[in-house]
Coordinates of C-alpha atoms and ligand atoms in Angstrom, one line a residue:
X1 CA 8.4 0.1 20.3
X2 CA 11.3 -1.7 22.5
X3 CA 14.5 -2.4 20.4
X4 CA 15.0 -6.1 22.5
X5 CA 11.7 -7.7 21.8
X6 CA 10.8 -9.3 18.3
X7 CA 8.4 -7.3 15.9
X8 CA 5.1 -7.8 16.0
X9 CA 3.1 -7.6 12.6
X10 CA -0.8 -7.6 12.3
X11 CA -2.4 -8.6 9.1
X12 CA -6.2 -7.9 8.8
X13 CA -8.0 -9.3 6.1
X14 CA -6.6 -13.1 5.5
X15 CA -7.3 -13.0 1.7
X16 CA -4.9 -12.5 -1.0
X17 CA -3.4 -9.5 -0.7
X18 CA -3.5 -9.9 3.4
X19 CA -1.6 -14.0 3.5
X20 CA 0.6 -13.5 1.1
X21 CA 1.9 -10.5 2.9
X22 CA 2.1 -12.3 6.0
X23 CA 4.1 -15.2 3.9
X24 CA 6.8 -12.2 2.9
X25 CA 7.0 -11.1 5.9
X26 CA 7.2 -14.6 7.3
X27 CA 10.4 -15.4 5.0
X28 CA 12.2 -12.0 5.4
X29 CA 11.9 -12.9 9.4
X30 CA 10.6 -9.1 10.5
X31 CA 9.2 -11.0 13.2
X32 CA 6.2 -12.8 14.7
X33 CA 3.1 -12.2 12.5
X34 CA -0.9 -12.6 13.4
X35 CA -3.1 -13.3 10.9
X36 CA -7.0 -11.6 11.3
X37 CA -10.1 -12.2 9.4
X38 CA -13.7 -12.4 9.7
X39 CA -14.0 -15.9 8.3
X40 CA -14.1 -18.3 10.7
X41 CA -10.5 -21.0 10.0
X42 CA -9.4 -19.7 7.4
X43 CA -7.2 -17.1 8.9
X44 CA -6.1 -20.5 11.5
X45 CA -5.2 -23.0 8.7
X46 CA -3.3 -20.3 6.4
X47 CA -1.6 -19.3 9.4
X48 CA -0.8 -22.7 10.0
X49 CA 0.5 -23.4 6.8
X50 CA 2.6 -20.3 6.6
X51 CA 4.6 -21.7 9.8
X52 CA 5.1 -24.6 8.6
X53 CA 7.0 -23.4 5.9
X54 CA 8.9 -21.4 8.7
X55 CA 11.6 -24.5 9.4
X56 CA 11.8 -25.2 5.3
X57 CA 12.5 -21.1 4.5
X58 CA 14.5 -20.7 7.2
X59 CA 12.3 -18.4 9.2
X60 CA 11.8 -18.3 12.7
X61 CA 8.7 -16.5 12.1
X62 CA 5.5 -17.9 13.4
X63 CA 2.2 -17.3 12.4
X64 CA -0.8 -17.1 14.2
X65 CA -4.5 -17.2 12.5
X66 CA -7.4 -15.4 14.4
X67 CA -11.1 -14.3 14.9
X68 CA -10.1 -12.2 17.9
X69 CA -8.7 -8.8 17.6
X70 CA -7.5 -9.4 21.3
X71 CA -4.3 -11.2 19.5
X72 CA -3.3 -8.8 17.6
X73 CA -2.8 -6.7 21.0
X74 CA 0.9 -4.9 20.8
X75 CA 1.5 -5.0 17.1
X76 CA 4.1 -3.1 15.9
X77 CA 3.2 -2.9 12.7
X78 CA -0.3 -3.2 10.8
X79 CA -1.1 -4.4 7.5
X80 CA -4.9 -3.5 6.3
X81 CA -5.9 -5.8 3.4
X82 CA -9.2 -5.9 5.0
X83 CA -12.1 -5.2 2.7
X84 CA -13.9 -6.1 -1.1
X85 CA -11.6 -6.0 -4.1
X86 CA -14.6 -4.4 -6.8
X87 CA -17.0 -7.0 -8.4
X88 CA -18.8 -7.1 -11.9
X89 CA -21.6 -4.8 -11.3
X90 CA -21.0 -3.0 -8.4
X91 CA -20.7 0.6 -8.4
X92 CA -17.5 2.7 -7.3
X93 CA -19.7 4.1 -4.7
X94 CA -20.5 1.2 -3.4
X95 CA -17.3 -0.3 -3.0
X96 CA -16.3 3.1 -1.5
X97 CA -19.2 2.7 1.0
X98 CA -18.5 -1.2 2.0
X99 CA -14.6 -1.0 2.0
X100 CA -15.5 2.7 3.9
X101 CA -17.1 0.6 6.9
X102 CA -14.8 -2.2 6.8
X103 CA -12.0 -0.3 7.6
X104 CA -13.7 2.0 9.9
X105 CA -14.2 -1.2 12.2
X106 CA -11.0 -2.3 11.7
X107 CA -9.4 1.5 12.6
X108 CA -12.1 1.3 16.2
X109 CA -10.0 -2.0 17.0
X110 CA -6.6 -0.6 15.9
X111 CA -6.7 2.3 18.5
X112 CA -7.7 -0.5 20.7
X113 CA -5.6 -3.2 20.5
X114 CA -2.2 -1.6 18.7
X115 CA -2.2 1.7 19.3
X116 CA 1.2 2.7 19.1
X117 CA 1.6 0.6 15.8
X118 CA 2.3 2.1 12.0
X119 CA -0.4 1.3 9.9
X120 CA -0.1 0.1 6.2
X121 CA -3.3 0.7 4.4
X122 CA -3.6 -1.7 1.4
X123 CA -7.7 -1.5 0.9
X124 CA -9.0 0.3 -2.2
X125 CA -9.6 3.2 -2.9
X126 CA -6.2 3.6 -1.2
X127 CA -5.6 6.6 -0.5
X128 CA -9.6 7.8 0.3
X129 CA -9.1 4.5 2.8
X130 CA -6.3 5.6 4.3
X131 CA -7.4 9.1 4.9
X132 CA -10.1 7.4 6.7
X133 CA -7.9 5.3 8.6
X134 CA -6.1 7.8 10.1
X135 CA -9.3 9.9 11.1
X136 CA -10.9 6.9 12.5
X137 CA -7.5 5.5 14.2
X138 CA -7.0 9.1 15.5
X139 CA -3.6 8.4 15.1
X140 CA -0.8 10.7 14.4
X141 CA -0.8 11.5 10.2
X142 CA 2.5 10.3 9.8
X143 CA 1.7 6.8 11.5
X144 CA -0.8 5.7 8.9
X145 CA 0.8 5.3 5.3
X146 CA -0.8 3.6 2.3
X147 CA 0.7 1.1 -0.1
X148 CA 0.3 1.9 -3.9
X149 CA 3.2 3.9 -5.1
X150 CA 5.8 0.9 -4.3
X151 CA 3.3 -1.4 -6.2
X152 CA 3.0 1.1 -9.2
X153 CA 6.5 1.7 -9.2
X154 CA 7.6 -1.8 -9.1
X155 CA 4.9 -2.6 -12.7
X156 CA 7.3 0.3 -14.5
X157 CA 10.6 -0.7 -13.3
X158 CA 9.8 -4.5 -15.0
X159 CA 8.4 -3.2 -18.3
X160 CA 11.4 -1.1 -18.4
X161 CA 13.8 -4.3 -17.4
X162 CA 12.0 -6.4 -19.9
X163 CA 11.9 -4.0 -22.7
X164 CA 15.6 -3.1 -22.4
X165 CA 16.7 -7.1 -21.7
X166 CA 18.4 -5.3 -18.6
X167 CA 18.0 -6.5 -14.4
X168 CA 15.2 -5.5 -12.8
X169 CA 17.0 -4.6 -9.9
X170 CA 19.2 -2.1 -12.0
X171 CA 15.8 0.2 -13.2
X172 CA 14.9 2.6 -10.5
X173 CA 11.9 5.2 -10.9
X174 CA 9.1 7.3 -9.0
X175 CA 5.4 7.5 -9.5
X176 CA 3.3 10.2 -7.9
X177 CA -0.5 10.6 -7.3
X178 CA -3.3 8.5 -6.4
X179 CA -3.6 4.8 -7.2
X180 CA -5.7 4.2 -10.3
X181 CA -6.3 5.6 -13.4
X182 CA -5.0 9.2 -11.9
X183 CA -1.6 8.1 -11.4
X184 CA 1.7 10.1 -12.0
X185 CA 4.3 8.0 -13.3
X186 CA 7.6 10.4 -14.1
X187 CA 9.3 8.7 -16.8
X188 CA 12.0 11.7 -16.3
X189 CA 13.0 10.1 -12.7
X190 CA 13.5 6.8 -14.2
X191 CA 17.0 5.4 -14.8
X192 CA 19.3 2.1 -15.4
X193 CA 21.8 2.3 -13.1
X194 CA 21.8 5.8 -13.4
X195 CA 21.0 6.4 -17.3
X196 CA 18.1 7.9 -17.7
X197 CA 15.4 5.6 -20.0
X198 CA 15.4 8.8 -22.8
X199 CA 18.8 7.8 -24.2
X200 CA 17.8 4.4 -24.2
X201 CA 14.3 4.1 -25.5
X202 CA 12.3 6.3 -27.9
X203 CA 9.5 8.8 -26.5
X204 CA 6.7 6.5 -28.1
X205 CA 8.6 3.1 -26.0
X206 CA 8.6 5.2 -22.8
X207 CA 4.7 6.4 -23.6
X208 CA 3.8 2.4 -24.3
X209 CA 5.5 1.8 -21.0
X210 CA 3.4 4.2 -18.7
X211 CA 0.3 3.4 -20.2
X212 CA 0.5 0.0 -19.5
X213 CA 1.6 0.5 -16.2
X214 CA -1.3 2.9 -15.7
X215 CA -3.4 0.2 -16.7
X216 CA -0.9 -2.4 -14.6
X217 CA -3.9 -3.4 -12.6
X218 CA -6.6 -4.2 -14.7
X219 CA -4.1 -6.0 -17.4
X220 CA -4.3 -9.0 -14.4
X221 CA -7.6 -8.7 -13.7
X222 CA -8.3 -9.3 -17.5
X223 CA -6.1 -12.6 -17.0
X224 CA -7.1 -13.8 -13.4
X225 CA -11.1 -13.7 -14.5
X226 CA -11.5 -13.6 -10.7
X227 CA -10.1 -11.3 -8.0
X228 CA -7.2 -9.3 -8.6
X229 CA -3.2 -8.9 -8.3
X230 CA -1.4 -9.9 -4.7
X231 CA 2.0 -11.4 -5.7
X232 CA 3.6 -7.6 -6.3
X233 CA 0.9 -5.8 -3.8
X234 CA 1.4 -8.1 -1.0
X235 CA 5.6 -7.7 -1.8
X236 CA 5.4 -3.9 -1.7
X237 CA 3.4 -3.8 1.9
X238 CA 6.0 -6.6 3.5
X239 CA 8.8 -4.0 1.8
X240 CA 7.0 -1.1 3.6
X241 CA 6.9 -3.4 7.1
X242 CA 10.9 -4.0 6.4
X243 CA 11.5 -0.5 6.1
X244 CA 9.4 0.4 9.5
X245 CA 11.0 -2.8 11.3
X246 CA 14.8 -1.9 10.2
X247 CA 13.8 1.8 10.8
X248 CA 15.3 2.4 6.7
X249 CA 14.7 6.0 6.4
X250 CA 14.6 4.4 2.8
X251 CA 12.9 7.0 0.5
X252 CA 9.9 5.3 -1.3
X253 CA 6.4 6.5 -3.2
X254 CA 4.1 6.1 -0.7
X255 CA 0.6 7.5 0.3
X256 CA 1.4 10.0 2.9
X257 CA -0.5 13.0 4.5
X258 CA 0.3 16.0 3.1
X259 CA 0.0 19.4 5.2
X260 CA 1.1 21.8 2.8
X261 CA 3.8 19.9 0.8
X262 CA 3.3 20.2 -3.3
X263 CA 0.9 22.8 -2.2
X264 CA -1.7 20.2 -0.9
X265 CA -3.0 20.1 2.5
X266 CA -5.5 17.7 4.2
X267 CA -5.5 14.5 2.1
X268 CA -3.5 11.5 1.4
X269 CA -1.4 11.5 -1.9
X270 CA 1.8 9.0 -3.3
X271 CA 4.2 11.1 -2.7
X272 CA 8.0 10.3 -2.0
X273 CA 8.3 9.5 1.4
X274 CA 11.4 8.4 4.3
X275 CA 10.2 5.2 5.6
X276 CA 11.2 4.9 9.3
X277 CA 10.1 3.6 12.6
X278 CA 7.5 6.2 13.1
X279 CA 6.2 5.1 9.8
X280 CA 6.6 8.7 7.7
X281 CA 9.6 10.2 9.0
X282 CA 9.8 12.8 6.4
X283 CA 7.3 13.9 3.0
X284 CA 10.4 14.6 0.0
X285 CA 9.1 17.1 -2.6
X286 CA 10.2 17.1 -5.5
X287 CA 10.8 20.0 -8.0
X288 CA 7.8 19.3 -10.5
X289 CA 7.2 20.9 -14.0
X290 CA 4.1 22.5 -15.0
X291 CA 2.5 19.6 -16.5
X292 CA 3.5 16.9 -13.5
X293 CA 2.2 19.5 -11.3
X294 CA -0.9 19.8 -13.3
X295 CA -1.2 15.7 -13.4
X296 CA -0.5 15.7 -9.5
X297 CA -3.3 18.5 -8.3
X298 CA -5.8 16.4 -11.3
X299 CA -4.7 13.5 -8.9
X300 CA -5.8 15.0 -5.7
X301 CA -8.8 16.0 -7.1
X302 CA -10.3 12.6 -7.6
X303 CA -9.0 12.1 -4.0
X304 CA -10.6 14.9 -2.8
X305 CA -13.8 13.9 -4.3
X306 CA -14.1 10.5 -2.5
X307 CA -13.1 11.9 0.9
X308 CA -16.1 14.2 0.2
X309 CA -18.4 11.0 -0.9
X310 CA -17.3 9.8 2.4
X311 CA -18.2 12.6 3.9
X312 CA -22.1 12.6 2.4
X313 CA -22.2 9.5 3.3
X314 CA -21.7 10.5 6.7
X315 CA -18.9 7.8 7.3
X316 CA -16.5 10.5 7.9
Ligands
TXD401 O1 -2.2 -1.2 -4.6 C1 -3.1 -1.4 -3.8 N1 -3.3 -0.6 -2.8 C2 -3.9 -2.7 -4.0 C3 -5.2 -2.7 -3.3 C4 -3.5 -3.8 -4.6 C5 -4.1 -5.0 -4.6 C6 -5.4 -5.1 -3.8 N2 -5.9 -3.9 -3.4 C7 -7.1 -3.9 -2.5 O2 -6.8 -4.7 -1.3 C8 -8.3 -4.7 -3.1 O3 -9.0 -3.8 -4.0 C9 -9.1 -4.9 -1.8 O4 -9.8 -3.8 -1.4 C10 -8.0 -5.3 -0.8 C11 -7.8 -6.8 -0.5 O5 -7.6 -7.4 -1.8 P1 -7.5 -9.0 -1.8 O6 -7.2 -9.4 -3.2 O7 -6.6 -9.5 -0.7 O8 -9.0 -9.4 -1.5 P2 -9.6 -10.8 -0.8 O9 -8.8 -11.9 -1.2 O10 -11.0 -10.7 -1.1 O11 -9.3 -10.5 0.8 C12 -10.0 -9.6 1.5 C13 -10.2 -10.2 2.9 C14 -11.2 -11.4 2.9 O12 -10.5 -12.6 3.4 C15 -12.3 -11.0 3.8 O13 -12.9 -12.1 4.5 C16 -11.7 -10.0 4.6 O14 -10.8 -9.2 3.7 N3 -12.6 -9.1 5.3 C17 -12.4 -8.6 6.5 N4 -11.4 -8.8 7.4 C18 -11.5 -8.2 8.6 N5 -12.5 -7.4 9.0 C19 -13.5 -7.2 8.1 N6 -14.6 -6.4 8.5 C20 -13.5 -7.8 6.9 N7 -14.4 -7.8 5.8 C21 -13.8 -8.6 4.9

């Protein structure tokens, strides 16, 4: 990546999730942004849109819609939204299987097309999705990240807000593990403006609060009828592209490959992570108790188990 040149984002999958990334990313000016999808003008007129908007927002950002991986050729950074969000009556393995090809044929035109770009995989099941990714993309581990814990995070810090009456922006916490029902929020790493949530709200509060942002997902789903969240998912993957873009080093819960760290080797897990250029510059590990260590490796199991579903499957 050339420091002189404007960033290049790629969005595949024009959906939810995938446009109203490429609208955050569009108004925070990272840089220019291509649009991908399968369906034929849709990926066009949203792109369309979005840069209209461009002289309203004040962005310089313009957005291109495509068919044609071609366009996407020199992206910097990629977002993968690409793939099925789970429908009534569909099996998990199913989903795994449909989403597991998907992104498969979107990996085969990554290493084509962008392949020195960071890779943001959004697709569920995230982190068995972006384990695939980066054995598909062939790309280096620490190149291909997943979006979840930013997202999970984000649910917590505005239950705590809105309990307390306090800013959002003031509540800052960490949430391990895989995304879904597996997760590891630590209610013992969240804070306001430094005080920690215990002498502020009683054990039971703080228990209400992390099982409803366990269930965070599916509260919306219950609302929407059909499809599921993208405001807060879409924000957290444009967060992750600023972090790359501005080369942060921010430290953020992200799924990142882990060779060893929290005594886990060979899989994709949400894990702290410093959020760089070169995508994961560096895995943070934490000092865990025996019980979030416990909740972590129950975590990676569930992982484990889908990469190995994958695997039968013979997609990996
Ligand atoms: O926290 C997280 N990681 C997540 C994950 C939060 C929210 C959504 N999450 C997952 O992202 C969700 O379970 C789905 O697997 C994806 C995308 O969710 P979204 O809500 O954006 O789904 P849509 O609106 O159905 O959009 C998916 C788009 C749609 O336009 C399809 O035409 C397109 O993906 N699609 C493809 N694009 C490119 N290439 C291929 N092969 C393809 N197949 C479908």
């Amino acid at each position: 990546m050339s420091d002189s040149k404007r960033f290049k984002i790629g969005c595949i999958g024009a959906g939810n999730v995938g446009a109203t990334a490429a609208q955050y990313c569009a108004e925070m000016d990272l840089g220019d942004v291509v649009l991908f999808d399968i369906v034929e003008g849709m990926p066009q007129g949203k792109a369309l849109d979005l840069t209209q908007a461009g002289p309203i927002r004040n962005s310089g950002s313009l957005v291109k819609g495509t068919n044609n991986y071609a366009d996407i050729d020199g992206s910097d950074i990629v977002i993968v939204t690409a793939g099925l969000p789970r429908k009534p009556g569909m099996s998990r393995l199913d989903l795994l299987e449909k989403n597991a090809r998907i992104v498969s044929d979107v990996a085969e035109n990554l290493r084509k097309y962008a392949p020195q770009s960071v890779v943001i995989v959004v697709t569920n099941p995230l982190d068995v999705m972006t384990y695939l990714m980066m054995k598909k993309t062939g790309f280096p581990p620490e190149r291909v990240v997943g979006m979840a814990g930013i997202l999970d995070s984000a649910r917590l810090r505005a239950f705590v807000a809105m309990e307390l009456g306090v800013s959002m922006k003031n509540v800052d916490t960490m949430v391990l593990g895989s995304h879904g029902d597996e997760m590891v929020p630590l209610p013992e790493y969240t804070n306001v403006s430094g005080i920690p949530i215990s002498q502020l709200l009683s054990k039971e509060r703080i228990a209400a609060l992390v099982e409803r942002t366990r269930k965070g997902g599916g509260e919306i789903v219950a609302l929407l009828k059909t499809g599921s969240a993208y405001y807060a998912p879409a924000a957290s993957a444009a967060r992750m592209a600023e972090a790359v873009c501005k080369d942060e080093k921010q430290v953020l819960p992200c799924a990142a490959y882990l060779s060893g760290q929290y005594g886990l080797k060979d899989l994709y897990l949400g894990v702290p992570v410093a959020l760089g250029r070169n995508g994961v510059e560096r895995v943070v590990e934490l000092k865990l108790t025996v019980e979030q260590s416990a909740a972590l490796q129950k975590s990676a199991g569930e992982v484990r188990k889908g990469i190995e579903e994958l695997k039968s499957m013979k997609v990996l």
